[in-house]
Amino acid sequence: MFDDDLPAGESKSPAGDEVREPPESESDTGADAGRDTGRLEWPLWEVFVRGRHGMSHRHVGSLHATDAQMALKNARDVYTRRREGVSIWVVESRAITASIPADKEAFFDSSETKIYRHPSFYDIPDEAGAM
Amino acid sequence: MTLDGRAANDPLFDYLCRLGDGALILGHRLGEWCGHAPALEEDIALANTALDLIGQAQLWLDLAGRIEGEGRGADDLAMLRDVDEFKNPLLVEQPNGDFGCTLMRQFLFDGFHFHLLDHLRGASDRRVADIAAKAIKEVEYHLARSSDLVVRLGDGTKTSRARMQGALDILWPFTGELFEADIVDEAMLRAGIGPDLRKLEVAYRLHLDRIVEAATLTLPEVGSWQRGGKSGLRHSEALGYLLAQMQWLQRAYPQAKW
C-alpha cells in the first residue's frame, strides 16, 4: 500500500534490513522489474498487553504497522478483541536487544545450582502482598 | 415509507429497520474482505468492524420485530425480506471497490453513524437509547480508525491520494440521503427519538471537513444527490446481488438452523 512514490531517503529502512528482505519468490522477476521486487514491508512491532487482573504487561506477539500509533490500533484489533486487556504497549522490534542463544550457558547455567537465591526459605508476611 | 403504508402506521418499525439494515449491509460488505485485505492486521480489523455492525443489526432488528408484533425476529427480517423492503442508505450497499473505496465508504458512514447514535442514546424510548449507548462505544472506535486511515492514505503517496480522491468522488453523492428528512425521520423527531438531521449534518461536517482537509482531499461538486435507499424505493442494483449471497441459504433451505 505504501510501496510507491516514497521520498528519497525513505525508500530503505535504516535498520533491521535483514528481516525486510523480500522472499525468494518475489525477487525472481529480475532487477529491471523495479520497485515490485524491493517491496517495502511495514516495520515489525512487539505487542505487550496487561490483562484485567494482570499486574504487568506481557508479550503477546507481534504485528506490522507503519508507525507507533498504527501499531497501537492494530494491536487493539489483533490482540485484544476477546477482552484480553486493559492496557497495550507497542515497541518496534528492532529496538529490542536480545541475548544470543549461543551465550546461553554463560548467561544462564551458572545460576542453576544456586537455589538459595530463591526466596523459598523465607516466610513472606501477608502484609507484603503479591510478589 | 413503504408501499403498503406501514410507515404511516408505525414509523418506529421503519426507523429501526433503517438502523438495523444500515449496520447489517455494511457489516456484510466488510465481511466480503475477510481473507482478502491488503494486510493481515487490516483483515482482522475489518472483520472486527463487520462483527460489531452485525451485532448491532441483530439488536435493532430484534427490537423492530418486537415493535411490529407479528412474530418476526431479527433473523427473519435479515434473511427473508427482499430488496425494496430493505431500508439501509445507498451508501453502505455500494460495492467494496478497492481498499480505498472500502475505507472511504466506512469513513463517510462512521461519522454519520457516530453522531446519530450519540443523539439516540438520549432518545425518549429507553429500548432505543440502550442499544445506542452500547453501539456507540464500538462506533467511536470505527470512526477514529477510519478517520486515521483516510488521512494516512489521502496525505500519503501519489497513488494512495489518487485512489482516495477517486473514492470520495464516487461515494460523496451518496451521503446526501443521510441528512434528508422524510416522513419517517420527521415522525421520529416529533416522538423525541430521532435527531434533527440538519443539526446532525452540521456536527458531521465539522469532523469530516477537518479530516478531508488533513487528507489533502477535495469534496466534489454534486450535480444530483443519490437517494432512495432508506425509503427502500430505489436501491442500487448492487443490493440485489448482496442479498442473493447473504440470503441464499435461508432461501434454498427455509428454516435451516445451525
mmCIF file of C-alpha atoms in Angstrom:
data_model
loop_
_atom_site.group_PDB
_atom_site.id
_atom_site.type_symbol
_atom_site.label_atom_id
_atom_site.label_comp_id
_atom_site.label_asym_id
_atom_site.label_seq_id
_atom_site.Cartn_x
_atom_site.Cartn_y
_atom_site.Cartn_z
ATOM 1 C CA MET A 1 0.000 0.000 0.000
ATOM 2 C CA PHE A 2 2.832 2.392 0.783
ATOM 3 C CA ASP A 3 5.310 0.854 -1.606
ATOM 4 C CA ASP A 4 5.490 3.611 -4.187
ATOM 5 C CA ASP A 5 6.442 7.247 -4.505
ATOM 6 C CA LEU A 6 8.402 7.292 -1.302
ATOM 7 C CA PRO A 7 10.573 10.367 -0.964
ATOM 8 C CA ALA A 8 14.276 9.787 -1.431
ATOM 9 C CA GLY A 9 15.919 8.559 1.716
ATOM 10 C CA GLU A 10 12.831 6.772 2.967
ATOM 11 C CA SER A 11 12.863 4.026 0.422
ATOM 12 C CA LYS A 12 15.155 1.900 2.547
ATOM 13 C CA SER A 13 14.755 1.285 6.191
ATOM 14 C CA PRO A 14 17.671 2.467 8.307
ATOM 15 C CA ALA A 15 17.993 -0.738 10.277
ATOM 16 C CA GLY A 16 16.678 -4.237 10.529
ATOM 17 C CA ASP A 17 17.150 -4.805 6.810
ATOM 18 C CA GLU A 18 17.678 -8.481 7.301
ATOM 19 C CA VAL A 19 14.043 -9.017 8.282
ATOM 20 C CA ARG A 20 12.819 -6.928 5.369
ATOM 21 C CA GLU A 21 14.417 -8.856 2.541
ATOM 22 C CA PRO A 22 11.717 -9.867 0.103
ATOM 23 C CA PRO A 23 11.176 -13.609 -0.024
ATOM 24 C CA GLU A 24 12.861 -15.504 -2.868
ATOM 25 C CA SER A 25 9.646 -15.968 -4.751
ATOM 26 C CA GLU A 26 9.175 -12.236 -5.078
ATOM 27 C CA SER A 27 12.652 -11.422 -6.252
ATOM 28 C CA ASP A 28 12.796 -13.697 -9.282
ATOM 29 C CA THR A 29 11.376 -11.155 -11.689
ATOM 30 C CA GLY A 30 14.804 -9.582 -12.161
ATOM 31 C CA ALA A 31 16.219 -6.223 -11.201
ATOM 32 C CA ASP A 32 14.547 -4.459 -14.116
ATOM 33 C CA ALA A 33 11.117 -5.254 -12.772
ATOM 34 C CA GLY A 34 11.828 -2.305 -10.481
ATOM 35 C CA ARG A 35 10.092 -1.433 -7.271
ATOM 36 C CA ASP A 36 7.963 -4.522 -7.011
ATOM 37 C CA THR A 37 10.993 -6.617 -6.241
ATOM 38 C CA GLY A 38 12.029 -4.365 -3.382
ATOM 39 C CA ARG A 39 8.619 -4.242 -1.810
ATOM 40 C CA LEU A 40 8.924 -2.420 1.466
ATOM 41 C CA GLU A 41 7.340 -4.236 4.371
ATOM 42 C CA TRP A 42 5.913 -2.244 7.247
ATOM 43 C CA PRO A 43 8.193 -2.361 10.305
ATOM 44 C CA LEU A 44 7.631 -5.096 12.840
ATOM 45 C CA TRP A 45 6.348 -4.245 16.333
ATOM 46 C CA GLU A 46 6.208 -6.292 19.514
ATOM 47 C CA VAL A 47 2.986 -6.098 21.475
ATOM 48 C CA PHE A 48 2.633 -6.200 25.257
ATOM 49 C CA VAL A 49 -0.774 -6.399 26.901
ATOM 50 C CA ARG A 50 -1.760 -6.018 30.539
ATOM 51 C CA GLY A 51 -4.774 -8.149 31.325
ATOM 52 C CA ARG A 52 -7.687 -7.235 33.540
ATOM 53 C CA HIS A 53 -6.148 -8.718 36.629
ATOM 54 C CA GLY A 54 -2.568 -8.779 35.473
ATOM 55 C CA MET A 55 -0.002 -6.701 37.302
ATOM 56 C CA SER A 56 2.377 -6.297 34.395
ATOM 57 C CA HIS A 57 2.350 -6.178 30.626
ATOM 58 C CA ARG A 58 3.103 -9.494 28.959
ATOM 59 C CA HIS A 59 4.433 -10.097 25.491
ATOM 60 C CA VAL A 60 1.603 -11.471 23.368
ATOM 61 C CA GLY A 61 3.016 -11.366 19.847
ATOM 62 C CA SER A 62 3.990 -9.068 17.026
ATOM 63 C CA LEU A 63 2.484 -7.272 14.055
ATOM 64 C CA HIS A 64 3.308 -4.889 11.219
ATOM 65 C CA ALA A 65 2.485 -1.179 11.182
ATOM 66 C CA THR A 66 3.915 1.980 9.652
ATOM 67 C CA ASP A 67 4.283 3.812 12.949
ATOM 68 C CA ALA A 68 3.579 3.605 16.664
ATOM 69 C CA GLN A 69 0.019 4.938 16.517
ATOM 70 C CA MET A 70 -0.979 2.492 13.805
ATOM 71 C CA ALA A 71 0.748 -0.282 15.744
ATOM 72 C CA LEU A 72 -1.394 0.547 18.790
ATOM 73 C CA LYS A 73 -4.606 0.425 16.762
ATOM 74 C CA ASN A 74 -3.590 -2.781 15.043
ATOM 75 C CA ALA A 75 -2.668 -4.305 18.387
ATOM 76 C CA ARG A 76 -6.088 -3.407 19.709
ATOM 77 C CA ASP A 77 -7.688 -5.196 16.760
ATOM 78 C CA VAL A 78 -5.409 -8.196 16.622
ATOM 79 C CA TYR A 79 -4.688 -8.927 20.287
ATOM 80 C CA THR A 80 -7.469 -7.539 22.476
ATOM 81 C CA ARG A 81 -10.607 -8.474 20.560
ATOM 82 C CA ARG A 82 -11.644 -11.005 23.187
ATOM 83 C CA ARG A 83 -11.373 -8.550 26.064
ATOM 84 C CA GLU A 84 -7.880 -9.697 26.886
ATOM 85 C CA GLY A 85 -6.514 -6.393 28.038
ATOM 86 C CA VAL A 86 -6.835 -3.018 29.681
ATOM 87 C CA SER A 87 -3.525 -1.568 28.504
ATOM 88 C CA ILE A 88 -1.275 -2.043 25.483
ATOM 89 C CA TRP A 89 2.388 -1.246 24.885
ATOM 90 C CA VAL A 90 3.992 -1.491 21.484
ATOM 91 C CA VAL A 91 7.693 -1.280 20.774
ATOM 92 C CA GLU A 92 9.422 -1.566 17.447
ATOM 93 C CA SER A 93 11.092 -4.956 17.290
ATOM 94 C CA ARG A 94 14.440 -3.529 16.202
ATOM 95 C CA ALA A 95 14.598 -1.532 19.451
ATOM 96 C CA ILE A 96 14.882 -4.749 21.409
ATOM 97 C CA THR A 97 18.317 -6.113 22.148
ATOM 98 C CA ALA A 98 18.142 -9.829 22.769
ATOM 99 C CA SER A 99 20.552 -12.266 24.351
ATOM 100 C CA ILE A 100 22.275 -14.592 21.942
ATOM 101 C CA PRO A 101 21.318 -18.284 22.054
ATOM 102 C CA ALA A 102 24.999 -19.289 21.818
ATOM 103 C CA ASP A 103 25.668 -17.447 25.095
ATOM 104 C CA LYS A 104 23.061 -19.492 26.887
ATOM 105 C CA GLU A 105 25.436 -21.461 29.088
ATOM 106 C CA ALA A 106 27.488 -18.498 30.235
ATOM 107 C CA PHE A 107 24.394 -16.400 30.717
ATOM 108 C CA PHE A 108 22.087 -18.766 32.491
ATOM 109 C CA ASP A 109 23.580 -22.071 33.538
ATOM 110 C CA SER A 110 25.675 -20.714 36.390
ATOM 111 C CA SER A 111 22.572 -19.871 38.387
ATOM 112 C CA GLU A 112 21.289 -23.432 38.153
ATOM 113 C CA THR A 113 22.860 -24.643 41.413
ATOM 114 C CA LYS A 114 22.141 -21.536 43.434
ATOM 115 C CA ILE A 115 18.757 -22.341 44.798
ATOM 116 C CA TYR A 116 19.470 -20.137 47.822
ATOM 117 C CA ARG A 117 18.792 -17.190 45.556
ATOM 118 C CA HIS A 118 15.117 -18.129 45.542
ATOM 119 C CA PRO A 119 13.106 -16.655 48.378
ATOM 120 C CA SER A 120 11.700 -20.099 49.175
ATOM 121 C CA PHE A 121 13.469 -20.259 52.548
ATOM 122 C CA TYR A 122 11.697 -17.253 53.925
ATOM 123 C CA ASP A 123 8.196 -16.755 55.207
ATOM 124 C CA ILE A 124 6.691 -13.814 53.379
ATOM 125 C CA PRO A 125 4.488 -11.741 55.665
ATOM 126 C CA ASP A 126 0.927 -11.341 54.458
ATOM 127 C CA GLU A 127 1.306 -7.566 54.537
ATOM 128 C CA ALA A 128 3.907 -7.799 51.767
ATOM 129 C CA GLY A 129 1.180 -8.765 49.320
ATOM 130 C CA ALA A 130 1.728 -10.441 45.982
ATOM 131 C CA MET A 131 5.333 -10.685 44.850
ATOM 132 C CA MET B 1 -42.370 4.974 3.555
ATOM 133 C CA THR B 2 -43.350 1.520 2.444
ATOM 134 C CA LEU B 3 -45.772 0.931 -0.375
ATOM 135 C CA ASP B 4 -48.195 -0.907 1.889
ATOM 136 C CA GLY B 5 -48.438 2.175 4.066
ATOM 137 C CA ARG B 6 -46.899 0.604 7.122
ATOM 138 C CA ALA B 7 -44.738 3.656 7.701
ATOM 139 C CA ALA B 8 -47.819 5.726 8.314
ATOM 140 C CA ASN B 9 -48.905 3.206 10.925
ATOM 141 C CA ASP B 10 -45.669 2.571 12.668
ATOM 142 C CA PRO B 11 -42.751 4.775 11.740
ATOM 143 C CA LEU B 12 -40.692 3.313 14.582
ATOM 144 C CA PHE B 13 -40.652 -0.068 12.832
ATOM 145 C CA ASP B 14 -39.314 1.514 9.651
ATOM 146 C CA TYR B 15 -36.837 3.596 11.599
ATOM 147 C CA LEU B 16 -35.457 0.569 13.440
ATOM 148 C CA CYS B 17 -35.161 -1.266 10.123
ATOM 149 C CA ARG B 18 -33.135 1.646 8.778
ATOM 150 C CA LEU B 19 -30.766 1.433 11.725
ATOM 151 C CA GLY B 20 -30.550 -2.341 11.561
ATOM 152 C CA ASP B 21 -30.253 -2.596 7.785
ATOM 153 C CA GLY B 22 -27.553 0.071 7.601
ATOM 154 C CA ALA B 23 -25.441 -1.880 10.086
ATOM 155 C CA LEU B 24 -26.263 -5.266 8.547
ATOM 156 C CA ILE B 25 -25.492 -4.388 4.948
ATOM 157 C CA LEU B 26 -22.263 -2.568 5.778
ATOM 158 C CA GLY B 27 -21.275 -5.459 8.033
ATOM 159 C CA HIS B 28 -21.852 -7.887 5.192
ATOM 160 C CA ARG B 29 -19.846 -5.765 2.767
ATOM 161 C CA LEU B 30 -16.911 -5.653 5.194
ATOM 162 C CA GLY B 31 -17.186 -9.395 5.670
ATOM 163 C CA GLU B 32 -16.525 -9.789 1.963
ATOM 164 C CA TRP B 33 -12.950 -8.641 2.648
ATOM 165 C CA CYS B 34 -12.307 -11.480 5.085
ATOM 166 C CA GLY B 35 -9.142 -13.206 3.910
ATOM 167 C CA HIS B 36 -8.554 -10.667 1.127
ATOM 168 C CA ALA B 37 -7.457 -7.429 2.837
ATOM 169 C CA PRO B 38 -4.058 -5.982 1.879
ATOM 170 C CA ALA B 39 -2.513 -6.778 5.275
ATOM 171 C CA LEU B 40 -3.283 -9.303 7.987
ATOM 172 C CA GLU B 41 -3.840 -6.505 10.508
ATOM 173 C CA GLU B 42 -6.352 -4.768 8.231
ATOM 174 C CA ASP B 43 -8.085 -8.044 7.532
ATOM 175 C CA ILE B 44 -8.693 -8.659 11.227
ATOM 176 C CA ALA B 45 -9.703 -5.034 11.845
ATOM 177 C CA LEU B 46 -12.267 -5.133 9.039
ATOM 178 C CA ALA B 47 -13.687 -8.409 10.301
ATOM 179 C CA ASN B 48 -13.909 -6.949 13.826
ATOM 180 C CA THR B 49 -15.812 -3.967 12.489
ATOM 181 C CA ALA B 50 -18.086 -6.242 10.462
ATOM 182 C CA LEU B 51 -18.900 -8.271 13.562
ATOM 183 C CA ASP B 52 -19.578 -5.126 15.603
ATOM 184 C CA LEU B 53 -22.041 -3.963 12.961
ATOM 185 C CA ILE B 54 -23.789 -7.302 12.562
ATOM 186 C CA GLY B 55 -24.162 -7.479 16.335
ATOM 187 C CA GLN B 56 -25.781 -4.050 16.310
ATOM 188 C CA ALA B 57 -28.050 -5.071 13.417
ATOM 189 C CA GLN B 58 -29.220 -8.002 15.489
ATOM 190 C CA LEU B 59 -30.250 -5.703 18.339
ATOM 191 C CA TRP B 60 -32.030 -3.168 16.116
ATOM 192 C CA LEU B 61 -33.866 -5.787 14.049
ATOM 193 C CA ASP B 62 -34.841 -7.770 17.111
ATOM 194 C CA LEU B 63 -36.436 -4.637 18.543
ATOM 195 C CA ALA B 64 -38.046 -3.882 15.164
ATOM 196 C CA GLY B 65 -39.633 -7.329 15.180
ATOM 197 C CA ARG B 66 -40.990 -6.800 18.667
ATOM 198 C CA ILE B 67 -42.409 -3.394 17.729
ATOM 199 C CA GLU B 68 -44.052 -4.911 14.668
ATOM 200 C CA GLY B 69 -45.603 -7.619 16.818
ATOM 201 C CA GLU B 70 -46.124 -10.125 14.048
ATOM 202 C CA GLY B 71 -43.705 -12.715 15.323
ATOM 203 C CA ARG B 72 -40.773 -11.816 13.086
ATOM 204 C CA GLY B 73 -37.351 -11.948 14.727
ATOM 205 C CA ALA B 74 -34.026 -10.418 13.696
ATOM 206 C CA ASP B 75 -33.173 -13.435 11.537
ATOM 207 C CA ASP B 76 -36.499 -13.282 9.683
ATOM 208 C CA LEU B 77 -36.054 -9.602 8.962
ATOM 209 C CA ALA B 78 -32.458 -10.022 7.861
ATOM 210 C CA MET B 79 -32.834 -13.135 5.758
ATOM 211 C CA LEU B 80 -36.375 -13.137 4.421
ATOM 212 C CA ARG B 81 -37.014 -9.628 3.173
ATOM 213 C CA ASP B 82 -36.398 -8.605 -0.411
ATOM 214 C CA VAL B 83 -34.618 -5.579 -1.877
ATOM 215 C CA ASP B 84 -37.396 -2.988 -1.670
ATOM 216 C CA GLU B 85 -38.069 -3.845 1.979
ATOM 217 C CA PHE B 86 -34.504 -3.002 2.979
ATOM 218 C CA LYS B 87 -34.103 0.483 4.439
ATOM 219 C CA ASN B 88 -30.356 0.926 4.527
ATOM 220 C CA PRO B 89 -28.876 4.074 2.986
ATOM 221 C CA LEU B 90 -27.497 3.608 -0.527
ATOM 222 C CA LEU B 91 -24.004 4.425 0.705
ATOM 223 C CA VAL B 92 -23.474 1.181 2.605
ATOM 224 C CA GLU B 93 -24.616 -1.129 -0.184
ATOM 225 C CA GLN B 94 -22.085 0.263 -2.661
ATOM 226 C CA PRO B 95 -19.600 -2.401 -3.747
ATOM 227 C CA ASN B 96 -16.287 -2.638 -1.910
ATOM 228 C CA GLY B 97 -14.234 -1.460 -4.894
ATOM 229 C CA ASP B 98 -10.579 -1.179 -3.952
ATOM 230 C CA PHE B 99 -9.383 -0.834 -0.373
ATOM 231 C CA GLY B 100 -9.549 2.953 -0.700
ATOM 232 C CA CYS B 101 -13.239 2.824 -1.644
ATOM 233 C CA THR B 102 -13.999 0.499 1.246
ATOM 234 C CA LEU B 103 -12.228 2.814 3.684
ATOM 235 C CA MET B 104 -13.834 5.948 2.301
ATOM 236 C CA ARG B 105 -17.305 4.392 2.465
ATOM 237 C CA GLN B 106 -16.562 3.402 6.049
ATOM 238 C CA PHE B 107 -15.358 6.869 6.968
ATOM 239 C CA LEU B 108 -18.351 8.611 5.372
ATOM 240 C CA PHE B 109 -20.752 6.303 7.193
ATOM 241 C CA ASP B 110 -18.913 6.160 10.534
ATOM 242 C CA GLY B 111 -19.204 9.916 11.054
ATOM 243 C CA PHE B 112 -22.934 9.835 10.416
ATOM 244 C CA HIS B 113 -23.350 6.686 12.485
ATOM 245 C CA PHE B 114 -21.451 8.132 15.439
ATOM 246 C CA HIS B 115 -23.443 11.370 15.616
ATOM 247 C CA LEU B 116 -26.704 9.523 15.077
ATOM 248 C CA LEU B 117 -26.028 7.108 17.945
ATOM 249 C CA ASP B 118 -24.799 9.965 20.097
ATOM 250 C CA HIS B 119 -28.240 11.503 19.710
ATOM 251 C CA LEU B 120 -30.161 8.223 20.001
ATOM 252 C CA ARG B 121 -28.631 7.347 23.356
ATOM 253 C CA GLY B 122 -30.709 10.203 24.713
ATOM 254 C CA ALA B 123 -33.878 9.006 22.947
ATOM 255 C CA SER B 124 -37.196 9.108 24.776
ATOM 256 C CA ASP B 125 -37.634 5.387 24.054
ATOM 257 C CA ARG B 126 -35.491 3.571 26.593
ATOM 258 C CA ARG B 127 -35.023 0.488 24.397
ATOM 259 C CA VAL B 128 -33.605 2.618 21.592
ATOM 260 C CA ALA B 129 -31.393 4.560 23.990
ATOM 261 C CA ASP B 130 -29.952 1.370 25.488
ATOM 262 C CA ILE B 131 -28.943 -0.107 22.131
ATOM 263 C CA ALA B 132 -27.433 3.199 21.013
ATOM 264 C CA ALA B 133 -25.425 3.503 24.239
ATOM 265 C CA LYS B 134 -23.972 0.048 23.680
ATOM 266 C CA ALA B 135 -23.268 0.561 19.972
ATOM 267 C CA ILE B 136 -21.622 3.956 20.229
ATOM 268 C CA LYS B 137 -18.624 2.547 22.098
ATOM 269 C CA GLU B 138 -17.881 0.396 19.070
ATOM 270 C CA VAL B 139 -18.641 3.101 16.529
ATOM 271 C CA GLU B 140 -16.442 5.655 18.265
ATOM 272 C CA TYR B 141 -13.520 3.365 17.544
ATOM 273 C CA HIS B 142 -14.688 2.718 13.958
ATOM 274 C CA LEU B 143 -14.681 6.460 13.335
ATOM 275 C CA ALA B 144 -11.271 7.004 14.924
ATOM 276 C CA ARG B 145 -9.810 4.201 12.865
ATOM 277 C CA SER B 146 -11.304 5.139 9.505
ATOM 278 C CA SER B 147 -10.510 8.839 10.021
ATOM 279 C CA ASP B 148 -6.907 7.953 10.786
ATOM 280 C CA LEU B 149 -6.547 5.783 7.696
ATOM 281 C CA VAL B 150 -8.237 8.286 5.388
ATOM 282 C CA VAL B 151 -5.685 10.909 6.473
ATOM 283 C CA ARG B 152 -2.785 8.494 6.115
ATOM 284 C CA LEU B 153 -3.780 7.391 2.627
ATOM 285 C CA GLY B 154 -5.070 10.743 1.398
ATOM 286 C CA ASP B 155 -1.958 12.528 2.614
ATOM 287 C CA GLY B 156 0.174 9.581 1.538
ATOM 288 C CA THR B 157 1.717 8.741 -1.786
ATOM 289 C CA LYS B 158 0.620 9.950 -5.217
ATOM 290 C CA THR B 159 -1.110 6.648 -5.839
ATOM 291 C CA SER B 160 -2.881 6.398 -2.493
ATOM 292 C CA ARG B 161 -4.010 10.015 -2.719
ATOM 293 C CA ALA B 162 -5.419 9.496 -6.227
ATOM 294 C CA ARG B 163 -7.303 6.431 -5.053
ATOM 295 C CA MET B 164 -8.773 8.164 -2.015
ATOM 296 C CA GLN B 165 -9.849 11.177 -4.069
ATOM 297 C CA GLY B 166 -11.380 8.800 -6.631
ATOM 298 C CA ALA B 167 -13.252 7.017 -3.857
ATOM 299 C CA LEU B 168 -14.520 10.310 -2.428
ATOM 300 C CA ASP B 169 -15.711 11.428 -5.880
ATOM 301 C CA ILE B 170 -17.672 8.202 -6.321
ATOM 302 C CA LEU B 171 -19.138 7.961 -2.822
ATOM 303 C CA TRP B 172 -19.797 11.537 -1.727
ATOM 304 C CA PRO B 173 -23.065 11.855 -3.733
ATOM 305 C CA PHE B 174 -24.478 9.001 -1.649
ATOM 306 C CA THR B 175 -24.166 10.960 1.596
ATOM 307 C CA GLY B 176 -26.935 13.453 0.782
ATOM 308 C CA GLU B 177 -29.642 10.940 1.585
ATOM 309 C CA LEU B 178 -28.330 10.525 5.121
ATOM 310 C CA PHE B 179 -29.374 14.056 6.023
ATOM 311 C CA GLU B 180 -32.611 14.391 4.064
ATOM 312 C CA ALA B 181 -35.507 14.102 6.474
ATOM 313 C CA ASP B 182 -38.526 12.228 5.155
ATOM 314 C CA ILE B 183 -41.837 11.314 6.760
ATOM 315 C CA VAL B 184 -40.243 8.655 8.985
ATOM 316 C CA ASP B 185 -37.471 10.951 10.193
ATOM 317 C CA GLU B 186 -39.970 13.673 10.950
ATOM 318 C CA ALA B 187 -42.174 11.303 12.926
ATOM 319 C CA MET B 188 -39.150 10.147 14.932
ATOM 320 C CA LEU B 189 -38.104 13.721 15.624
ATOM 321 C CA ARG B 190 -41.580 14.509 16.924
ATOM 322 C CA ALA B 191 -41.531 11.386 19.087
ATOM 323 C CA GLY B 192 -38.319 12.531 20.766
ATOM 324 C CA ILE B 193 -36.375 9.634 19.314
ATOM 325 C CA GLY B 194 -34.627 10.691 16.116
ATOM 326 C CA PRO B 195 -32.387 13.736 15.649
ATOM 327 C CA ASP B 196 -32.904 16.906 13.671
ATOM 328 C CA LEU B 197 -30.949 15.816 10.607
ATOM 329 C CA ARG B 198 -29.902 19.366 9.717
ATOM 330 C CA LYS B 199 -28.201 19.719 13.090
ATOM 331 C CA LEU B 200 -26.698 16.269 12.670
ATOM 332 C CA GLU B 201 -25.245 17.310 9.324
ATOM 333 C CA VAL B 202 -23.560 20.326 10.904
ATOM 334 C CA ALA B 203 -21.884 18.126 13.513
ATOM 335 C CA TYR B 204 -20.957 15.591 10.816
ATOM 336 C CA ARG B 205 -19.361 18.183 8.580
ATOM 337 C CA LEU B 206 -17.359 19.642 11.451
ATOM 338 C CA HIS B 207 -15.389 16.421 11.817
ATOM 339 C CA LEU B 208 -15.485 15.445 8.154
ATOM 340 C CA ASP B 209 -14.184 18.726 6.791
ATOM 341 C CA ARG B 210 -11.243 18.613 9.174
ATOM 342 C CA ILE B 211 -10.305 15.075 8.150
ATOM 343 C CA VAL B 212 -10.802 15.719 4.430
ATOM 344 C CA GLU B 213 -8.541 18.743 4.673
ATOM 345 C CA ALA B 214 -5.886 16.888 6.623
ATOM 346 C CA ALA B 215 -6.068 14.164 3.986
ATOM 347 C CA THR B 216 -5.448 16.824 1.294
ATOM 348 C CA LEU B 217 -8.644 15.747 -0.473
ATOM 349 C CA THR B 218 -11.395 17.847 -2.037
ATOM 350 C CA LEU B 219 -15.132 17.294 -1.739
ATOM 351 C CA PRO B 220 -16.542 17.046 -5.271
ATOM 352 C CA GLU B 221 -19.308 19.238 -6.623
ATOM 353 C CA VAL B 222 -22.503 17.233 -6.676
ATOM 354 C CA GLY B 223 -24.984 17.683 -9.510
ATOM 355 C CA SER B 224 -27.626 15.333 -8.211
ATOM 356 C CA TRP B 225 -27.561 13.596 -4.862
ATOM 357 C CA GLN B 226 -28.419 9.896 -4.819
ATOM 358 C CA ARG B 227 -31.437 8.905 -2.786
ATOM 359 C CA GLY B 228 -33.885 6.044 -2.415
ATOM 360 C CA GLY B 229 -32.071 3.694 -0.030
ATOM 361 C CA LYS B 230 -33.619 4.484 3.321
ATOM 362 C CA SER B 231 -37.089 4.657 1.790
ATOM 363 C CA GLY B 232 -36.416 1.314 0.101
ATOM 364 C CA LEU B 233 -37.869 2.662 -3.117
ATOM 365 C CA ARG B 234 -34.754 2.885 -5.263
ATOM 366 C CA HIS B 235 -31.897 0.683 -4.157
ATOM 367 C CA SER B 236 -28.963 0.285 -6.477
ATOM 368 C CA GLU B 237 -28.523 -2.922 -8.439
ATOM 369 C CA ALA B 238 -25.697 -3.894 -6.095
ATOM 370 C CA LEU B 239 -28.051 -4.647 -3.199
ATOM 371 C CA GLY B 240 -29.805 -7.431 -5.116
ATOM 372 C CA TYR B 241 -26.539 -9.294 -5.606
ATOM 373 C CA LEU B 242 -25.554 -8.738 -1.994
ATOM 374 C CA LEU B 243 -28.852 -10.153 -0.711
ATOM 375 C CA ALA B 244 -28.634 -13.086 -3.111
ATOM 376 C CA GLN B 245 -25.357 -14.039 -1.479
ATOM 377 C CA MET B 246 -26.343 -13.182 2.085
ATOM 378 C CA GLN B 247 -29.736 -14.865 1.994
ATOM 379 C CA TRP B 248 -29.226 -17.830 -0.300
ATOM 380 C CA LEU B 249 -29.017 -20.394 2.456
ATOM 381 C CA GLN B 250 -32.325 -19.397 4.062
ATOM 382 C CA ARG B 251 -33.891 -19.161 0.619
ATOM 383 C CA ALA B 252 -32.604 -22.554 -0.504
ATOM 384 C CA TYR B 253 -33.203 -24.310 2.826
ATOM 385 C CA PRO B 254 -36.034 -22.457 4.580
ATOM 386 C CA GLN B 255 -35.921 -22.690 8.384
ATOM 387 C CA ALA B 256 -32.409 -24.173 8.297
ATOM 388 C CA LYS B 257 -30.624 -23.715 11.632
ATOM 389 C CA TRP B 258 -27.153 -24.473 12.925
#
